[in-house]
PDB file of C-alpha atoms in Angstrom:
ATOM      1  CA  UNK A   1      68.062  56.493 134.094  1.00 52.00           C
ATOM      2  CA  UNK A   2      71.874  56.298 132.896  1.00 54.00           C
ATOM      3  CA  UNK A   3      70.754  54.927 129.622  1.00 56.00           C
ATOM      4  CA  UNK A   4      68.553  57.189 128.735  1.00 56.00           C
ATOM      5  CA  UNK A   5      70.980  60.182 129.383  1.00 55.00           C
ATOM      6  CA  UNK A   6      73.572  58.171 127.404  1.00 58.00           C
ATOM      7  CA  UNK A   7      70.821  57.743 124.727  1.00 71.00           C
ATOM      8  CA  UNK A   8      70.120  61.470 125.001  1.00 72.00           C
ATOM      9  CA  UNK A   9      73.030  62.649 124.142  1.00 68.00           C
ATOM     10  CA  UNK A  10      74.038  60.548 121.757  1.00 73.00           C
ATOM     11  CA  UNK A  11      70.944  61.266 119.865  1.00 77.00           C
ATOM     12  CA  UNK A  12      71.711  64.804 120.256  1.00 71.00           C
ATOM     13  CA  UNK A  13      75.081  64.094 119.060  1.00 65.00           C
ATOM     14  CA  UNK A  14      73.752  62.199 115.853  1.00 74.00           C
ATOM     15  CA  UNK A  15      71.317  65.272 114.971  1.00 76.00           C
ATOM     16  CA  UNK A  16      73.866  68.402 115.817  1.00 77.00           C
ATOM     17  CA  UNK A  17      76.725  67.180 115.897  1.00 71.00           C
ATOM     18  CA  UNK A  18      77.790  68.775 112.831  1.00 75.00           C
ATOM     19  CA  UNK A  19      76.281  71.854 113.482  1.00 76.00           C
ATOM     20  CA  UNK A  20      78.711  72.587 116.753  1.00 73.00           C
ATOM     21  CA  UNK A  21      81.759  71.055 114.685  1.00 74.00           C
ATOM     22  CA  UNK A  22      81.006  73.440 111.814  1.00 74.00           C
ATOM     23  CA  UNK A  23      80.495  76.002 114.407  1.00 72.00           C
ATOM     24  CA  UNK A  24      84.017  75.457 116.217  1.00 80.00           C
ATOM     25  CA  UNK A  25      85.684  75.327 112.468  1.00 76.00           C
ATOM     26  CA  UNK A  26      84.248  78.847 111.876  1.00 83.00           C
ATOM     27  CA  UNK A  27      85.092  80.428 115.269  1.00 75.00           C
ATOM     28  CA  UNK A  28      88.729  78.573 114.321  1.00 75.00           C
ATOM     29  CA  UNK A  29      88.658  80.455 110.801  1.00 73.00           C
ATOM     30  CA  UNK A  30      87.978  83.637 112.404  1.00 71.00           C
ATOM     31  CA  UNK A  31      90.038  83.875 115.377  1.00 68.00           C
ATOM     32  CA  UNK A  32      93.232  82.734 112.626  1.00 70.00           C
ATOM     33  CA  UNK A  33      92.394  85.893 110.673  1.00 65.00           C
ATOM     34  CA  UNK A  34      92.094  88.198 113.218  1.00 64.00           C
ATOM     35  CA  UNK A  35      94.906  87.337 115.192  1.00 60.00           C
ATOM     36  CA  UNK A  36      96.627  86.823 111.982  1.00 58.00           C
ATOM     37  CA  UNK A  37      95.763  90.473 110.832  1.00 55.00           C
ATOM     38  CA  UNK A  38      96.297  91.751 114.272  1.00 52.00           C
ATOM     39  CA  UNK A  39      99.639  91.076 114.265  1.00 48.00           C
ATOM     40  CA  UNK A  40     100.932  91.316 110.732  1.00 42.00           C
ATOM     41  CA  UNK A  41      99.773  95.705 110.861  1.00 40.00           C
ATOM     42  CA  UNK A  42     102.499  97.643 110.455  1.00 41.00           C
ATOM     43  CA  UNK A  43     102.635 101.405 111.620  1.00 43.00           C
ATOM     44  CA  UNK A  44     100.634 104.388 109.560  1.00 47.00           C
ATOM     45  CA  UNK A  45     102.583 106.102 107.684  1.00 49.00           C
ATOM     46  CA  UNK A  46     101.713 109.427 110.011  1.00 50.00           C
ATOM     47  CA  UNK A  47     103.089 112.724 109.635  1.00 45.00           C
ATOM     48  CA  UNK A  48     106.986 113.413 109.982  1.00 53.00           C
ATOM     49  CA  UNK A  49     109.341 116.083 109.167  1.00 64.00           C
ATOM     50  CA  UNK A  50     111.631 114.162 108.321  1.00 75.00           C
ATOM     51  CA  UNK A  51     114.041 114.309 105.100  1.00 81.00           C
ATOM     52  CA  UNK A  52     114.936 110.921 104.157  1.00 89.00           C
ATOM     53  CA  UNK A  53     116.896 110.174 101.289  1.00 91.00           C
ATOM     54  CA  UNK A  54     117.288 107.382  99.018  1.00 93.00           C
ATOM     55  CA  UNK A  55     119.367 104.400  99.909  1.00 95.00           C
ATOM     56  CA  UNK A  56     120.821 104.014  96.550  1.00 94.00           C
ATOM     57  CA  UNK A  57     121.040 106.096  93.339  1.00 92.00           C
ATOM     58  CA  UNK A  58     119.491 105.410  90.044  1.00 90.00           C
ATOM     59  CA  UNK A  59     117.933 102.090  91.586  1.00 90.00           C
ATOM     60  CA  UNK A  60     115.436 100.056  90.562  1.00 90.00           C
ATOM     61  CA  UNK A  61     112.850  97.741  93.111  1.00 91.00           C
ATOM     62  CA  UNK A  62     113.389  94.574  92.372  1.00 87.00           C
ATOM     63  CA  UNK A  63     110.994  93.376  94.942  1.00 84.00           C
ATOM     64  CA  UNK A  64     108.807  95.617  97.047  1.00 85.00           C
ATOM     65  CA  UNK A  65     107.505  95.605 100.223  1.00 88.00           C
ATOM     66  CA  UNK A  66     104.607  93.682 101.212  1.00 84.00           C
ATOM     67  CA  UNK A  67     103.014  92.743 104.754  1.00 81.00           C
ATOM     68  CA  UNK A  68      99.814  91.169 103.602  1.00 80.00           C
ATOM     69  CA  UNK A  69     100.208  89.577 100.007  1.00 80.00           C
ATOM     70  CA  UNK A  70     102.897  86.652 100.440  1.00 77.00           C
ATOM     71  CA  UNK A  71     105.638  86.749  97.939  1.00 76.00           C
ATOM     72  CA  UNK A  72     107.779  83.573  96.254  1.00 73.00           C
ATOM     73  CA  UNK A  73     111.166  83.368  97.633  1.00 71.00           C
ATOM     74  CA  UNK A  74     112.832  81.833  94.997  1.00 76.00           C
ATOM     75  CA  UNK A  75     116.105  80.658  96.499  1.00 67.00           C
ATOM     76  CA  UNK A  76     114.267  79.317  99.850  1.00 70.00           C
ATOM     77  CA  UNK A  77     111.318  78.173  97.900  1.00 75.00           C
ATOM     78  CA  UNK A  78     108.348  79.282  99.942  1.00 70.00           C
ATOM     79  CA  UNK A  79     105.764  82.151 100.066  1.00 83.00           C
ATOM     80  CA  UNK A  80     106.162  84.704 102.938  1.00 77.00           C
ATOM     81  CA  UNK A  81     105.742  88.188 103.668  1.00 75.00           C
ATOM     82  CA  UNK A  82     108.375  90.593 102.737  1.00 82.00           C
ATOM     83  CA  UNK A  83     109.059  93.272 105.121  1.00 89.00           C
ATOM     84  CA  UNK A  84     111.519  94.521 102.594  1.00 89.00           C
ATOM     85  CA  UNK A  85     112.277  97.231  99.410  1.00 92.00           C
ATOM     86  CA  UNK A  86     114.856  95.216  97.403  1.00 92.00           C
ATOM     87  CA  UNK A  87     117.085  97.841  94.811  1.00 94.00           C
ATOM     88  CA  UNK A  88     119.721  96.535  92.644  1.00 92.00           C
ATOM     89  CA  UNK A  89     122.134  99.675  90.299  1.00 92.00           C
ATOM     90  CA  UNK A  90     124.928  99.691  88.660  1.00 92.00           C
ATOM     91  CA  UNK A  91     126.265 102.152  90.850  1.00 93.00           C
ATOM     92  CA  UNK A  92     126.155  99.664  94.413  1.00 95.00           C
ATOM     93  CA  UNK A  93     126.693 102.519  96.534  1.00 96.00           C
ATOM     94  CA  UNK A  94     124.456 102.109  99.436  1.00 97.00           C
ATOM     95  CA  UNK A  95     124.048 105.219 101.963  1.00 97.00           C
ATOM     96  CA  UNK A  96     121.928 106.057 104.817  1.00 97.00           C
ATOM     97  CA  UNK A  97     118.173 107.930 104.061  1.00 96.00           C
ATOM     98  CA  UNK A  98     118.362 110.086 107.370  1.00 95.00           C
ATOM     99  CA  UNK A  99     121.240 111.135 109.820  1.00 96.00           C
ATOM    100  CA  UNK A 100     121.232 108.594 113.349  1.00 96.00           C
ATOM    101  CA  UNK A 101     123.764 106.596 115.001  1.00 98.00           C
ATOM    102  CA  UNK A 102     124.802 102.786 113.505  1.00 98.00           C
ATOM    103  CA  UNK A 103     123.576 100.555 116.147  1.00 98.00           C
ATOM    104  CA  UNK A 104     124.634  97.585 114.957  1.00 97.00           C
ATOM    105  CA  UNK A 105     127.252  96.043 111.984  1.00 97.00           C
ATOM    106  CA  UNK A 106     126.895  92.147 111.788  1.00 96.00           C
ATOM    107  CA  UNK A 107     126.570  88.963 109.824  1.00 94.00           C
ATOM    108  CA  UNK A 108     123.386  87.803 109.743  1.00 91.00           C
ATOM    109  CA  UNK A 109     122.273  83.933 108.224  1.00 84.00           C
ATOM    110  CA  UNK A 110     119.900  84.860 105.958  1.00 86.00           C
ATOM    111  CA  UNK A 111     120.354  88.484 105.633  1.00 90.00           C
ATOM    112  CA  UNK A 112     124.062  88.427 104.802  1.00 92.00           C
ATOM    113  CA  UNK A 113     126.239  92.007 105.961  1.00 96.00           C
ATOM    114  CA  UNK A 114     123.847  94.145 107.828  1.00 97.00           C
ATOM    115  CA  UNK A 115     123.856  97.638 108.876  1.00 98.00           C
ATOM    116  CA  UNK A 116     121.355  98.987 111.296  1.00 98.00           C
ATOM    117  CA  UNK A 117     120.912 103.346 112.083  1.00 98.00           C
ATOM    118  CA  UNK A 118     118.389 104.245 114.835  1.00 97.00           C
ATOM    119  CA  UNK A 119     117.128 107.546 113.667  1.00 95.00           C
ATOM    120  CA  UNK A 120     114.822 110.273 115.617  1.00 88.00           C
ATOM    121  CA  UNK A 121     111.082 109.835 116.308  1.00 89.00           C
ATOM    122  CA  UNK A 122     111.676 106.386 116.740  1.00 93.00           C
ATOM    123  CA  UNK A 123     113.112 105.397 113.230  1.00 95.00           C
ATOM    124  CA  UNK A 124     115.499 102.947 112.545  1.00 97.00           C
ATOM    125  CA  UNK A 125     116.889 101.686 108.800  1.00 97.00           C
ATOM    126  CA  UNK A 126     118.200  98.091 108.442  1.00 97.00           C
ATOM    127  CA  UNK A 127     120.431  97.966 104.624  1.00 97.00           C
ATOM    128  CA  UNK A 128     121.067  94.054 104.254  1.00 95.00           C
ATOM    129  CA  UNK A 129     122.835  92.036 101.593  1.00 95.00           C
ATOM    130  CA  UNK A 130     125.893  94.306 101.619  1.00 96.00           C
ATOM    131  CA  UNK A 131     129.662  93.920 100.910  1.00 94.00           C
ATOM    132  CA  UNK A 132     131.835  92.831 103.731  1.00 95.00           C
ATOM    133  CA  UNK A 133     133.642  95.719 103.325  1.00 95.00           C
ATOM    134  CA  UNK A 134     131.162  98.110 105.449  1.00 96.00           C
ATOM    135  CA  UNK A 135     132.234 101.777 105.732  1.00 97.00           C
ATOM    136  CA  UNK A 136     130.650 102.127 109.627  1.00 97.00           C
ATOM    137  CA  UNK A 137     130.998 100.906 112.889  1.00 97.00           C
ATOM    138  CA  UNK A 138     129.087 100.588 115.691  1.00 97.00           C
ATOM    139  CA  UNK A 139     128.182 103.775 117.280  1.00 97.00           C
ATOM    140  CA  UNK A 140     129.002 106.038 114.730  1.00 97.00           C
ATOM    141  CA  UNK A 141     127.132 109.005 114.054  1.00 98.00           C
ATOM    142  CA  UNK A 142     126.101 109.372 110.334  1.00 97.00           C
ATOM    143  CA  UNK A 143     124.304 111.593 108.191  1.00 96.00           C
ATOM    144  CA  UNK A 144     121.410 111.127 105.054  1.00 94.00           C
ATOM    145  CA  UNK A 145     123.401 110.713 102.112  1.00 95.00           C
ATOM    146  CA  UNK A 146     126.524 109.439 103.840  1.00 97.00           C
ATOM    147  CA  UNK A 147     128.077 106.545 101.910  1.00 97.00           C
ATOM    148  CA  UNK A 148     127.743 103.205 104.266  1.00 98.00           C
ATOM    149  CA  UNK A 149     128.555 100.485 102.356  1.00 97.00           C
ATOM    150  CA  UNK A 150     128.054  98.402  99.096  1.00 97.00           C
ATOM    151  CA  UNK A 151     125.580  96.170  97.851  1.00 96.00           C
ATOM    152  CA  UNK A 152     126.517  92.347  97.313  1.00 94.00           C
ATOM    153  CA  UNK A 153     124.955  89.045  97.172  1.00 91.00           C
ATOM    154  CA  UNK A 154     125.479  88.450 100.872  1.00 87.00           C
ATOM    155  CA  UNK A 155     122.167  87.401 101.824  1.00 84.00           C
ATOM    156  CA  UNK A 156     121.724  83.605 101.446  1.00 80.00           C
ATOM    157  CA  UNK A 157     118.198  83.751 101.941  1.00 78.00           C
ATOM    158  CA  UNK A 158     117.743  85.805  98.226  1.00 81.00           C
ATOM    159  CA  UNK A 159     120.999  84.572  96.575  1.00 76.00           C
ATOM    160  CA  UNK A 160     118.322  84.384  93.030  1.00 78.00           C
ATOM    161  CA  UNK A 161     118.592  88.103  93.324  1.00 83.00           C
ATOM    162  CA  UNK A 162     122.467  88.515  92.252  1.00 86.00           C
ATOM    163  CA  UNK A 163     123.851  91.859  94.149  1.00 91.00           C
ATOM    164  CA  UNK A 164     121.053  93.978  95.553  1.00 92.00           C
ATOM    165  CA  UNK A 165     120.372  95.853  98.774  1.00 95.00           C
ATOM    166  CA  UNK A 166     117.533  93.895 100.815  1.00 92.00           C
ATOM    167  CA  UNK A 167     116.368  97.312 102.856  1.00 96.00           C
ATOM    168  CA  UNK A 168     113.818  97.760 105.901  1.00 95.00           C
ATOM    169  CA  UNK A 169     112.202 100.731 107.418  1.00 96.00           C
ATOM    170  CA  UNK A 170     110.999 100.116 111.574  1.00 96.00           C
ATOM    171  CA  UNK A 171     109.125 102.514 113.103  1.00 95.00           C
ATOM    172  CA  UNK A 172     109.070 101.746 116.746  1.00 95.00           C
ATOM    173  CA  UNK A 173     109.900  98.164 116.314  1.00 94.00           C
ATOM    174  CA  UNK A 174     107.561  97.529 114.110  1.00 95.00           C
ATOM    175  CA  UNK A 175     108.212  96.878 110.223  1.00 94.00           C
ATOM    176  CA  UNK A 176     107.161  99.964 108.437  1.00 94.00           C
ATOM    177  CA  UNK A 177     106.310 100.411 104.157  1.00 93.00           C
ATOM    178  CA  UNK A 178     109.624 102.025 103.022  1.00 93.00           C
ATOM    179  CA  UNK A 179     107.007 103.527 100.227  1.00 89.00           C
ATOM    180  CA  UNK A 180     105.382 105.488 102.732  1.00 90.00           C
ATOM    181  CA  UNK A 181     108.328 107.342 103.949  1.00 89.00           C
ATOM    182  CA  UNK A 182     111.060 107.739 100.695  1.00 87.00           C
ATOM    183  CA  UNK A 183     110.484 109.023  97.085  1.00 81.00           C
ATOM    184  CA  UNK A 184     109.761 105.545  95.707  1.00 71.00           C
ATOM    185  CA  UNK A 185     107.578 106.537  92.620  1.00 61.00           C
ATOM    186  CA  UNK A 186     110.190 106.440  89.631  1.00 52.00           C
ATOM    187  CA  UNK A 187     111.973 103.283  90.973  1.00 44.00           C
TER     188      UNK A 187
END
């Protein structure tokens, strides 16, 4: 009686087998994508009366923002996401698009000089890649248009760039288009 259950399923195995492992591959696939999409979303752009201002003046994007379509990293050679607006100007002035408080003013590995503003309505603007030479402290109040700092070639993780501010936009901790939220058009 043993045999013939071995033999059983063995046949069984032999005619759909394939079937069940295409099956699992599929349900695999699917589960990668959704999880994958679940958590790479970034916050709707939504409705604020807010004023923010542009980080730098007559700047151009040297690499925009993108949460879905993976980007070359040239200097780390690989393909990721980038949850960042990249500007590079003559004029490396860098200031802050809407008044808050500095939270933060560190060294980061990759990032280089880092300044970080929590803003209202659960806003917060991260300007990377900056001089050493940073013009706030932590817990200092600022306002839009104040002058923070400089752009620089701080950030090891884009040093192909040359001197450029590597800039990020959260909206309640979560990575938020910069496009959505400043006059981005003519850059």
């Amino acid at each position: 009686m043993e045999i013939e259950k071995r033999n059983g399923f063995i046949e069984f195995v032999k005619k759909y087998g394939m079937f069940v492992v295409v099956g699992i591959v599929i349900f695999a696939v699917a589960l990668t994508f959704t999880l994958v999409a679940a958590l790479s979303k970034t916050v709707p752009a939504g409705n604020t009366n807010l004023n923010f201002t542009l980080p730098m003046q007559e700047a151009n994007i040297i690499k925009d923002f993108s949460d879905t379509e993976l980007q070359n990293n040239e200097t780390l050679n690989q393909w990721e996401a980038h949850l960042y607006v990249d500007f590079a100007s003559e004029n490396s002035d860098v200031f802050a698009v809407l008044g808050g408080t500095v939270v933060s003013v560190e060294e980061k590995a990759l990032d280089g000089y880092t300044i970080t503003i929590k803003h209202s309505n659960g806003f917060e603007s991260i300007y990377s890649s900056l001089n050493e030479n940073m013009l706030v402290k932590e817990g200092d109040k600022v306002e839009a248009g104040q002058k923070i700092g400089t752009a620089d070639n701080s950030a090891e993780g884009e040093l192909d760039m040359g001197a450029h501010l590597h800039f990020a936009m959260k909206l309640n901790d979560k990575f938020v288009d910069p496009n959505n939220y400043l006059d981005l058009q003519e850059k």
